[in-house]
Amino acid sequence: MPLRPAFGSSETDPSVGELPTEYKQTTCFGKSIKPVPLRDQPPPPGPKPKNDAGTVAVVCMIGLVMRAWCWDFEVADWDKQAHFIVFLGCVAELVFWGIVTHKILSPNKWEKQLRIHQLKKALPEAGDTGLTLDWYEKLGGWITTVRTVLFTLTWGGLAVMYYIGYPRSPVVQIHSWWQVAWSWAWHRFTSFELFMGIFLAHFVTLWTLGLAYGYLDVFRPKWALPFKIQEETVITKTDFLHAMAVTFGNSFLTALVGVIVYQFFPYINPHAWDEKIPSIPQIAVQFFAVIPMEEIGFYAGHRLMHLPWFWYHFHYMHHEWKAPIAMATFFTHPIEHLVVSVPVVVAGPILFGFHVSLFTVWAFIATLVICQAHCGWHLPLLPSSEEHDYHHNEGFDNMGALNILDTFYQTNTRFLTKAWQAKIDKRYNTQDYPVQKILARNGQLKKSRHDFVYQEDDTCTNNSENSSQPTTAV
């Protein structure tokens, strides 16, 4: 499909287009105004204006989390009225948080102006990225709808949780539901079946994400192609089937590890199969204690695999995928899979004595994070996978999972200082990722404390002194 004519700068240029529909302004302070063509827009915005709405939203969210976590409204009869007032205060704060968050998600005038100029600059350089004006407008409507639905479900879900949980806090209510579900499984399955449920959670997550992203990798639908990080790399059906075969073999090895661990796990943690699940504080301490251990294990094992001998004997296989895909997350040499990949995920829960139910949740979350890092796509509303994609493409930097040890040992310096991918390594709530990717590749986008601004010839846009004056950067 040929690209739609790009925006131009001359009135006689037939490629000049009008302002995208979502940016047409028809009223201003109650007065009707004529939509302005893109070529007649004012210069790009300067530094992002200060907005305290984000800080207010964070403070409200912290308060809601503290209330959801700590407060239990079950008290003596004489004090129930006072606690009901506190409960109403929580609901009011939830409503206020929803209003502020909606304000943050709605683009303001500065953001709209910046996005218009970025789109104008990127369209002529779109090439094979799949970015067109039609695509940009349609995806904008779809993403806005999805974002609104997710926001409504999140806000409504929190409100329902407060309502259902009363007089108990929402976290206590979730804990009780968890207890009911585990008791149901405890009475119907053997200890071995419950333990292998940990690896079932891993397999289901891995293969669900692998096949879902695999559809995008192989068939490359037009609506999704602009979100592909390395869009020039084509994944054939043969490539994908090869990744499936290796992943299936390593999944079988993972199951064998599960059978072996089951034999001695009761000696390490005899209470792992208790019908009563751990308390909320114990779950929180164990879960957050295992995260730094996972970072240390992954960083150490990964950096070991990048040493010359280990690279040429084992790790080279994983890096055959210069453009990683989700199905190739565990596309590794069997020895590396047994020595590094599996221990990194299971060692922490084993040593910290996880309850089997918590172990299952951990396996699901860990697999989800690892597959997302390898997916090769930068879809809206989802976490960025630019860091690990860069690692596969270049073969160095970004050795850890959380960037903590990378920063400490400076093994992400080249990525942060020289890679254009670092400029777009963030979560997008709009369809602007392909736009900013094109600008970042061409050196026309730089990251600063004022969010994303343009630069040309090392000159940044700043029209704070006289916005009517022409600027070098556009």
Tab-separated table of N, CA and C in Angstrom, residues 73-86 166:
chain	number	residue	atom	x	y	z
A	73	PHE	N	-11.849	-2.118	58.483
A	73	PHE	CA	-12.920	-1.340	59.103
A	73	PHE	C	-13.728	-2.134	60.131
A	74	GLU	N	-13.337	-3.370	60.428
A	74	GLU	CA	-14.045	-4.166	61.415
A	74	GLU	C	-13.653	-3.699	62.818
A	75	VAL	N	-14.540	-3.010	63.487
A	75	VAL	CA	-14.277	-2.481	64.826
A	75	VAL	C	-15.508	-2.709	65.686
A	76	ALA	N	-15.423	-2.238	66.925
A	76	ALA	CA	-16.551	-2.384	67.845
A	76	ALA	C	-17.755	-1.581	67.350
A	77	ASP	N	-18.960	-1.968	67.846
A	77	ASP	CA	-20.180	-1.316	67.382
A	77	ASP	C	-20.164	0.187	67.623
A	78	TRP	N	-19.646	0.579	68.802
A	78	TRP	CA	-19.698	1.999	69.143
A	78	TRP	C	-18.844	2.860	68.210
A	79	ASP	N	-17.900	2.228	67.485
A	79	ASP	CA	-16.978	3.007	66.652
A	79	ASP	C	-17.249	2.824	65.158
A	80	LYS	N	-18.284	2.077	64.811
A	80	LYS	CA	-18.517	1.795	63.396
A	80	LYS	C	-18.880	3.044	62.609
A	81	GLN	N	-19.590	3.973	63.241
A	81	GLN	CA	-19.985	5.174	62.521
A	81	GLN	C	-18.762	5.988	62.107
A	82	ALA	N	-17.792	6.101	63.007
A	82	ALA	CA	-16.580	6.848	62.681
A	82	ALA	C	-15.823	6.182	61.537
A	83	HIS	N	-15.770	4.859	61.545
A	83	HIS	CA	-15.041	4.186	60.488
A	83	HIS	C	-15.798	4.227	59.171
A	84	PHE	N	-17.124	4.315	59.221
A	84	PHE	CA	-17.892	4.474	57.992
A	84	PHE	C	-17.597	5.822	57.349
A	85	ILE	N	-17.369	6.845	58.182
A	85	ILE	CA	-16.983	8.158	57.649
A	85	ILE	C	-15.619	8.071	56.971
A	86	VAL	N	-14.691	7.316	57.588
A	86	VAL	CA	-13.383	7.107	56.968
A	86	VAL	C	-13.540	6.378	55.639
A	166	TYR	N	-15.950	-3.814	52.188
A	166	TYR	CA	-16.376	-3.169	53.429
A	166	TYR	C	-17.130	-4.153	54.305
